[in-house]
PDB file of N, CA and C in Angstrom:
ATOM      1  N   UNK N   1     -15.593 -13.375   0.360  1.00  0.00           N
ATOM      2  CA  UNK N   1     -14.194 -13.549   0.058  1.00  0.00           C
ATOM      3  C   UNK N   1     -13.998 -13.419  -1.452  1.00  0.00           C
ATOM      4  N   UNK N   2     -13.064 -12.525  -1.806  1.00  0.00           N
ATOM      5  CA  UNK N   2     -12.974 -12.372  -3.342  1.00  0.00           C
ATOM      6  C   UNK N   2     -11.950 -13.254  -3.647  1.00  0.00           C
ATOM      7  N   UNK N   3     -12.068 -13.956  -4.967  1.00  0.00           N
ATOM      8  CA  UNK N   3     -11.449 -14.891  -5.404  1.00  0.00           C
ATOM      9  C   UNK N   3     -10.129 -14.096  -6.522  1.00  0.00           C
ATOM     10  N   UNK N   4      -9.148 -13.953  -6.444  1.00  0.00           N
ATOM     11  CA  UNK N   4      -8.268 -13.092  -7.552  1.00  0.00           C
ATOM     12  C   UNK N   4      -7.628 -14.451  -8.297  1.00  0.00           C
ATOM     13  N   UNK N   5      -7.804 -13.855  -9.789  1.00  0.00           N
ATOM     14  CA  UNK N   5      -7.321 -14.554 -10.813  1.00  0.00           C
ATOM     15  C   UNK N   5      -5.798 -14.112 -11.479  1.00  0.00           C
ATOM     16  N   UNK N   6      -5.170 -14.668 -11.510  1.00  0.00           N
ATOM     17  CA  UNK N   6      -3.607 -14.489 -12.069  1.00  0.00           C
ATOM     18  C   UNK N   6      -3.879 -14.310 -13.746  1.00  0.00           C
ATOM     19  N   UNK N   7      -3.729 -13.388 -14.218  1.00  0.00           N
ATOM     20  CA  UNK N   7      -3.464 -12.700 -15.425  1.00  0.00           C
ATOM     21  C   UNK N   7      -1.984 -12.890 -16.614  1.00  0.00           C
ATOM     22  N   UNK N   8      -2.241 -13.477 -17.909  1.00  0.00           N
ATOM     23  CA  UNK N   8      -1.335 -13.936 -18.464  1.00  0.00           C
ATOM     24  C   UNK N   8      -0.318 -12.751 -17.837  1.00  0.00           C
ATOM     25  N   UNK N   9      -0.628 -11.483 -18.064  1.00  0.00           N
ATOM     26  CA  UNK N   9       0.628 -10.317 -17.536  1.00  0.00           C
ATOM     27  C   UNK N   9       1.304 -10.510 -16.326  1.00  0.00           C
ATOM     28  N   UNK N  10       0.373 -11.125 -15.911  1.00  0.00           N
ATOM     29  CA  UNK N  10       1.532 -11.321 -13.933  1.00  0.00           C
ATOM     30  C   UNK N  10       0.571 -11.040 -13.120  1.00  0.00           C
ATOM     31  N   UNK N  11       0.005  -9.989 -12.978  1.00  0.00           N
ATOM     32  CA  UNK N  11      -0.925  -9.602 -12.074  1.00  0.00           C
ATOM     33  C   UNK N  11      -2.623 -10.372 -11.636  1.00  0.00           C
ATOM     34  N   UNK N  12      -2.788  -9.966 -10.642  1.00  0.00           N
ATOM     35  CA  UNK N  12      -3.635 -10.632 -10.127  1.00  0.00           C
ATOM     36  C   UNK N  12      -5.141  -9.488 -10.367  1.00  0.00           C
ATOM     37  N   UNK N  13      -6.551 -10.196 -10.066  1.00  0.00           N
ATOM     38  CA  UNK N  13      -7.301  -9.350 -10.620  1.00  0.00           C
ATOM     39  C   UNK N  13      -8.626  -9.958 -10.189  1.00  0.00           C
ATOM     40  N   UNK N  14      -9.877  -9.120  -9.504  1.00  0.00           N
ATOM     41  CA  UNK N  14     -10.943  -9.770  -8.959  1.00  0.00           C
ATOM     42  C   UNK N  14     -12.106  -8.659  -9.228  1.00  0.00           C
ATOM     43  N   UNK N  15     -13.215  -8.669  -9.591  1.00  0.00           N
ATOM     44  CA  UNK N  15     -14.491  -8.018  -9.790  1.00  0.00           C
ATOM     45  C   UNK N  15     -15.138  -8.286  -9.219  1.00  0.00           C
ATOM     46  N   UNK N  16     -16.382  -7.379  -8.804  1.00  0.00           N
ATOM     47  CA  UNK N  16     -17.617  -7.219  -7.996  1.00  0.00           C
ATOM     48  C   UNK N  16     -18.539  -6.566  -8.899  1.00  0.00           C
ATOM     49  N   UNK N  17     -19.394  -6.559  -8.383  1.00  0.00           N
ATOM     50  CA  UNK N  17     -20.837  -5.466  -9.035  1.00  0.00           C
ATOM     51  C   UNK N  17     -20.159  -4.075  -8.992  1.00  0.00           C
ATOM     52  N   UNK N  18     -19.451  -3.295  -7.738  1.00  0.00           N
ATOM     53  CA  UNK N  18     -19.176  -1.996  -7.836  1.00  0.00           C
ATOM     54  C   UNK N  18     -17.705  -2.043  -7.869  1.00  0.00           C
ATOM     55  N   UNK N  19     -16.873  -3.161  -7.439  1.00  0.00           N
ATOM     56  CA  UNK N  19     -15.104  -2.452  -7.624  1.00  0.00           C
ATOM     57  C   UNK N  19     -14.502  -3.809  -8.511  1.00  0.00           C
ATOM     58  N   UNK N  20     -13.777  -3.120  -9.132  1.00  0.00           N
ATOM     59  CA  UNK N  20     -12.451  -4.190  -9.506  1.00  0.00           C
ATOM     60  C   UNK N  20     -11.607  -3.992  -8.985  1.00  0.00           C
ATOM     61  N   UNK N  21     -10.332  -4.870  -8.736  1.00  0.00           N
ATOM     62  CA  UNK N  21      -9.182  -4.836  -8.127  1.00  0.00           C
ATOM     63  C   UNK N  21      -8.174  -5.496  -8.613  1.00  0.00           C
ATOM     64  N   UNK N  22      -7.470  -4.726  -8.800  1.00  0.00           N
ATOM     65  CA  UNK N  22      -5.988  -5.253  -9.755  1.00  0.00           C
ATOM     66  C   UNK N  22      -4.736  -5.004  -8.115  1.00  0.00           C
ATOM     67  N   UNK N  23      -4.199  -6.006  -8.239  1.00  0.00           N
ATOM     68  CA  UNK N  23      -2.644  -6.517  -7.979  1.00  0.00           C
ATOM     69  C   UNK N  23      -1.708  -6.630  -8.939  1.00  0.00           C
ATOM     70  N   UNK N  24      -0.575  -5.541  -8.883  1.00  0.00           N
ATOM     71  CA  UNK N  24       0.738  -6.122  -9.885  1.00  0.00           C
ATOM     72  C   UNK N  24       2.007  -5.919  -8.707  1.00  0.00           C
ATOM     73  N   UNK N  25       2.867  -6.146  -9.242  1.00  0.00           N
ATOM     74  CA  UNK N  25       4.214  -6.450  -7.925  1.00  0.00           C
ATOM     75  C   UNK N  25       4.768  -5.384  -9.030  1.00  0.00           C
ATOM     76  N   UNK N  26       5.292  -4.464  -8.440  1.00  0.00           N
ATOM     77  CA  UNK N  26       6.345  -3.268  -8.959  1.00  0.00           C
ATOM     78  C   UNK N  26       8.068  -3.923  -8.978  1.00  0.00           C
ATOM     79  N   UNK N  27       8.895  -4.276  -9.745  1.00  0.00           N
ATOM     80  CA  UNK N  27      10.131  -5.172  -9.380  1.00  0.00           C
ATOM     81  C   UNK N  27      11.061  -4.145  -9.040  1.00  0.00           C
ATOM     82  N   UNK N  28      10.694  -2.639  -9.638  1.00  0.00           N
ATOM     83  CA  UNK N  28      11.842  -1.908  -9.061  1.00  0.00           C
ATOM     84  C   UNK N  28      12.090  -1.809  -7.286  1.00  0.00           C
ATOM     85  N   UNK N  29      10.446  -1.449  -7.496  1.00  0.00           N
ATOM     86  CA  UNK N  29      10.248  -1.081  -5.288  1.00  0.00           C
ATOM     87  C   UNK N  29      10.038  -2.176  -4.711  1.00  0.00           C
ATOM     88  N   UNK N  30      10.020  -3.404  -5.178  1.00  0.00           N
ATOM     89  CA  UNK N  30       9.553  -4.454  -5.132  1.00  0.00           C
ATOM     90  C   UNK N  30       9.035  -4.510  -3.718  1.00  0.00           C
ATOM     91  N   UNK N  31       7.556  -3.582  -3.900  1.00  0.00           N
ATOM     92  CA  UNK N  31       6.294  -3.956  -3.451  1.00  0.00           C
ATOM     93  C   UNK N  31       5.090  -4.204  -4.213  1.00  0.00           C
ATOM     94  N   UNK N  32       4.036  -4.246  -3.885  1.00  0.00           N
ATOM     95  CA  UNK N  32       2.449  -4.514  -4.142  1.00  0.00           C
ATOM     96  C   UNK N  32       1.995  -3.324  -4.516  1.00  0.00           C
ATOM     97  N   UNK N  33       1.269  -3.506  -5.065  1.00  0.00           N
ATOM     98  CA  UNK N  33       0.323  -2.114  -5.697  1.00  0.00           C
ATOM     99  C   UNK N  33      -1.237  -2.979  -6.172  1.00  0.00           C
ATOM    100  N   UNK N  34      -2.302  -2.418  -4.606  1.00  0.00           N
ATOM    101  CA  UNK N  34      -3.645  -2.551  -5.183  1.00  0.00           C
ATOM    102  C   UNK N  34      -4.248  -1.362  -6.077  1.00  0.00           C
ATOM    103  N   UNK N  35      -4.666  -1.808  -6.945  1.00  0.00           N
ATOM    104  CA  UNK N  35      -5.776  -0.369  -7.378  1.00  0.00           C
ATOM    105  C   UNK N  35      -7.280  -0.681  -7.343  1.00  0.00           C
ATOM    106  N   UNK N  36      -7.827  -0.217  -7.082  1.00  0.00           N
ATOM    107  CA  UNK N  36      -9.406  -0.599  -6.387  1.00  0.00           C
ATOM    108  C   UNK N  36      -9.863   0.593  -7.252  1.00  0.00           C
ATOM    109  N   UNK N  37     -10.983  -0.224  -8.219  1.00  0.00           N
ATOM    110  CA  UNK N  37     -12.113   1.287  -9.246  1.00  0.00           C
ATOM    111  C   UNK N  37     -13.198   0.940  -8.770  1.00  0.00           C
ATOM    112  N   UNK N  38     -13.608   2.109  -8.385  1.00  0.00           N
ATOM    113  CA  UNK N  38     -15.149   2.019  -7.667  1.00  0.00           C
ATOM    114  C   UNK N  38     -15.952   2.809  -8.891  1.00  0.00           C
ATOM    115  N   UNK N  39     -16.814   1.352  -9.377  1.00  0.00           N
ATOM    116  CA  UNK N  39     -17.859   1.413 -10.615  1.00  0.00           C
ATOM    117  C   UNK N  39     -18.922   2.589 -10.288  1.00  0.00           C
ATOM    118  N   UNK N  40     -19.261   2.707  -9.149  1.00  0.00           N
ATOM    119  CA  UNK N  40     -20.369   3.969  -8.658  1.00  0.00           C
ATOM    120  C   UNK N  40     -20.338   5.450  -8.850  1.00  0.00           C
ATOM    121  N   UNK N  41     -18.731   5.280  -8.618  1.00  0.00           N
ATOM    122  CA  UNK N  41     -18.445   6.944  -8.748  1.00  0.00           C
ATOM    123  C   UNK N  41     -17.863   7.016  -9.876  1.00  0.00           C
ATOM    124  N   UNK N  42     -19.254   8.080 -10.458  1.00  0.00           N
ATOM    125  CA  UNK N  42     -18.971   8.687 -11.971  1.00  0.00           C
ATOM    126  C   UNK N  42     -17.990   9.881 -11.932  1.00  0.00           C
ATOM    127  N   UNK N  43     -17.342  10.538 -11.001  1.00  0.00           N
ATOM    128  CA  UNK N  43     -16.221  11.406 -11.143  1.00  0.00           C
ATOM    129  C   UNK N  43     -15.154  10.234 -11.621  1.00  0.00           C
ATOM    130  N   UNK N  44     -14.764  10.443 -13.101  1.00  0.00           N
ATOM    131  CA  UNK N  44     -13.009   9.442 -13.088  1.00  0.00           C
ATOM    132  C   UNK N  44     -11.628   9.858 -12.488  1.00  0.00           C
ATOM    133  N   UNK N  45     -11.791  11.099 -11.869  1.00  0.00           N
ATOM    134  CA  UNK N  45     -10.588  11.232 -11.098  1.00  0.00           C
ATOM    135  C   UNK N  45     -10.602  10.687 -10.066  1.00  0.00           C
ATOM    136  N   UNK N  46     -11.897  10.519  -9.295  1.00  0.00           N
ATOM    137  CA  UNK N  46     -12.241  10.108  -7.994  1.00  0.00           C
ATOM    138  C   UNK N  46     -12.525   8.288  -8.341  1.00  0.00           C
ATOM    139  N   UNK N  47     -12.850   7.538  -9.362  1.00  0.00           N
ATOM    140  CA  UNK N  47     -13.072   6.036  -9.091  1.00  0.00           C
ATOM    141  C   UNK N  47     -12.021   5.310  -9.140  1.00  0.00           C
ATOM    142  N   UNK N  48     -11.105   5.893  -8.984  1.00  0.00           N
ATOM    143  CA  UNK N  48      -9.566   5.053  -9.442  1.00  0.00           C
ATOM    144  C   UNK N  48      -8.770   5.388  -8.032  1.00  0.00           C
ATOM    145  N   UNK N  49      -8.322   4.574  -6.981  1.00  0.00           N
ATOM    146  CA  UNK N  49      -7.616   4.397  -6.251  1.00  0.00           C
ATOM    147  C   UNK N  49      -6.519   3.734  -5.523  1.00  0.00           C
ATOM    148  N   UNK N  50      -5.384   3.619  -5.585  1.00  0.00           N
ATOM    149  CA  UNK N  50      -4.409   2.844  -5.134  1.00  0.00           C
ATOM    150  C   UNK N  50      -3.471   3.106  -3.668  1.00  0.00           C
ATOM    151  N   UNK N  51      -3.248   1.645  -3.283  1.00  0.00           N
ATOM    152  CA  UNK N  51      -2.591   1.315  -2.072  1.00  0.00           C
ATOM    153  C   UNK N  51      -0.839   0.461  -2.432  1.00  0.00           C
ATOM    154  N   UNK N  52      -0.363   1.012  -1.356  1.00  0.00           N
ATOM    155  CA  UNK N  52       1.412   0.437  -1.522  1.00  0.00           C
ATOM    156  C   UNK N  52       1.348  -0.437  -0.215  1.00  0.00           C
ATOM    157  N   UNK N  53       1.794  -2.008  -0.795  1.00  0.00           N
ATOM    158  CA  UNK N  53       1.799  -2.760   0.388  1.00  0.00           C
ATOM    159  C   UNK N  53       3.380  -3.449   0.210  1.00  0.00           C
ATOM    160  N   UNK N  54       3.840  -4.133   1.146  1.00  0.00           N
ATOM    161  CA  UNK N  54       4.929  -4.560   1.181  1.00  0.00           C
ATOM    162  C   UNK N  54       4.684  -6.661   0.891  1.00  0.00           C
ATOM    163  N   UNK N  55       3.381  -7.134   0.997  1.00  0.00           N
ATOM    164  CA  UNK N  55       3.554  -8.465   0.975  1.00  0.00           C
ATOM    165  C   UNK N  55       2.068  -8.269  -0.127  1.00  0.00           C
ATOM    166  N   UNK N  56       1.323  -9.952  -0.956  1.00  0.00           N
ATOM    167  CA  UNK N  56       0.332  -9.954  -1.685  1.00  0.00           C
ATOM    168  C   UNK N  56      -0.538 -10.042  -0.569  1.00  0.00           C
ATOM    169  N   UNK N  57      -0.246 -10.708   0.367  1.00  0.00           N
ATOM    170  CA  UNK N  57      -1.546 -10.936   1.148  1.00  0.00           C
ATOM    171  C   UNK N  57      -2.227  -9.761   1.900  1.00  0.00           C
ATOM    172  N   UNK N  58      -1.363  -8.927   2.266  1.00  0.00           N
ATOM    173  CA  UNK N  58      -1.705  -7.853   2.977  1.00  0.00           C
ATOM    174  C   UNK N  58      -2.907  -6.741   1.529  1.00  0.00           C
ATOM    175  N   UNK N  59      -1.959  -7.172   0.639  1.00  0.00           N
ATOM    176  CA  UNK N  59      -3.150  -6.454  -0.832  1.00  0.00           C
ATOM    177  C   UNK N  59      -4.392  -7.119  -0.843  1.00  0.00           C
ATOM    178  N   UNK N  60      -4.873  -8.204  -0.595  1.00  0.00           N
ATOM    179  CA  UNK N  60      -6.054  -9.411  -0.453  1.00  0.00           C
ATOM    180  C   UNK N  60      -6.795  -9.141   0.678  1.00  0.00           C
ATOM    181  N   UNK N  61      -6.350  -8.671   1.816  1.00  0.00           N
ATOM    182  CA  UNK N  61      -6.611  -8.825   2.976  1.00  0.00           C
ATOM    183  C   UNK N  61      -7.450  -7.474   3.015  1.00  0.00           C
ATOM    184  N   UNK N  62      -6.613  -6.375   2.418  1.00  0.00           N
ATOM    185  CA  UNK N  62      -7.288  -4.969   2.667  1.00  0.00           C
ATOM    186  C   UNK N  62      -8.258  -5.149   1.409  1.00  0.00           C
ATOM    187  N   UNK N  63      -8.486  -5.658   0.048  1.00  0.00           N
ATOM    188  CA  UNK N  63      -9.823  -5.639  -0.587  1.00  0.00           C
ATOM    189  C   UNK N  63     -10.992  -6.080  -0.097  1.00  0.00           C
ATOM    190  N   UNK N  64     -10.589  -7.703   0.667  1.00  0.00           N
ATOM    191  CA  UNK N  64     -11.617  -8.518   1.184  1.00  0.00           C
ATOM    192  C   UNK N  64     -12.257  -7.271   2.268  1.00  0.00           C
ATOM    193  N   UNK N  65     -11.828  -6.542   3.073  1.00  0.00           N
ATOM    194  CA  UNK N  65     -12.277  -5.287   4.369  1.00  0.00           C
ATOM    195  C   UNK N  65     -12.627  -4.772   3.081  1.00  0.00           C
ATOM    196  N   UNK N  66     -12.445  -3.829   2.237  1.00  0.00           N
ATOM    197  CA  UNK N  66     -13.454  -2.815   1.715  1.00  0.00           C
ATOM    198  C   UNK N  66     -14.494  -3.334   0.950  1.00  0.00           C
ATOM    199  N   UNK N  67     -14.632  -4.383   0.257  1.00  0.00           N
ATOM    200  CA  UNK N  67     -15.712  -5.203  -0.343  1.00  0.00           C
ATOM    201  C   UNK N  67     -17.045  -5.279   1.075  1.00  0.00           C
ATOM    202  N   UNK N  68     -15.969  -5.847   2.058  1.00  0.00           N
ATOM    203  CA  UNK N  68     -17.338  -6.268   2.852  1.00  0.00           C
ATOM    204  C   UNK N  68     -18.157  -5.206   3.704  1.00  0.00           C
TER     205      UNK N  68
END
């Protein structure tokens, strides 16, 4: 279970050995935005990836599944 830390900026934020994962809330679309960097893959177009969710938990829920 990854533990996410709240960031003076707003956003939320959790590390592993291979991904970090940032949460920020977009106020215009006011949804979720995960971005998940996978430390392994040395292509930088390819280690940077993001998801559009509508609630935080559903952003928590889908890191905790790709971590494990």
């Amino acid at each position: 279970m990854l533990k996410f830390k709240k960031r003076f900026s707003g956003h939320y934020e959790a590390k592993t050995d291979r991904y970090s994962f940032n949460i920020i809330y977009q106020l215009i679309n006011k949804e979720w935005v995960l971005i998940i960097q996978d430390h392994f893959n040395k292509s930088h177009s390819k280690s940077f990836s993001h998801k559009i969710f509508k609630n935080k938990k559903t952003c928590v829920e889908h890191a905790n599944k790709l971590n494990n």
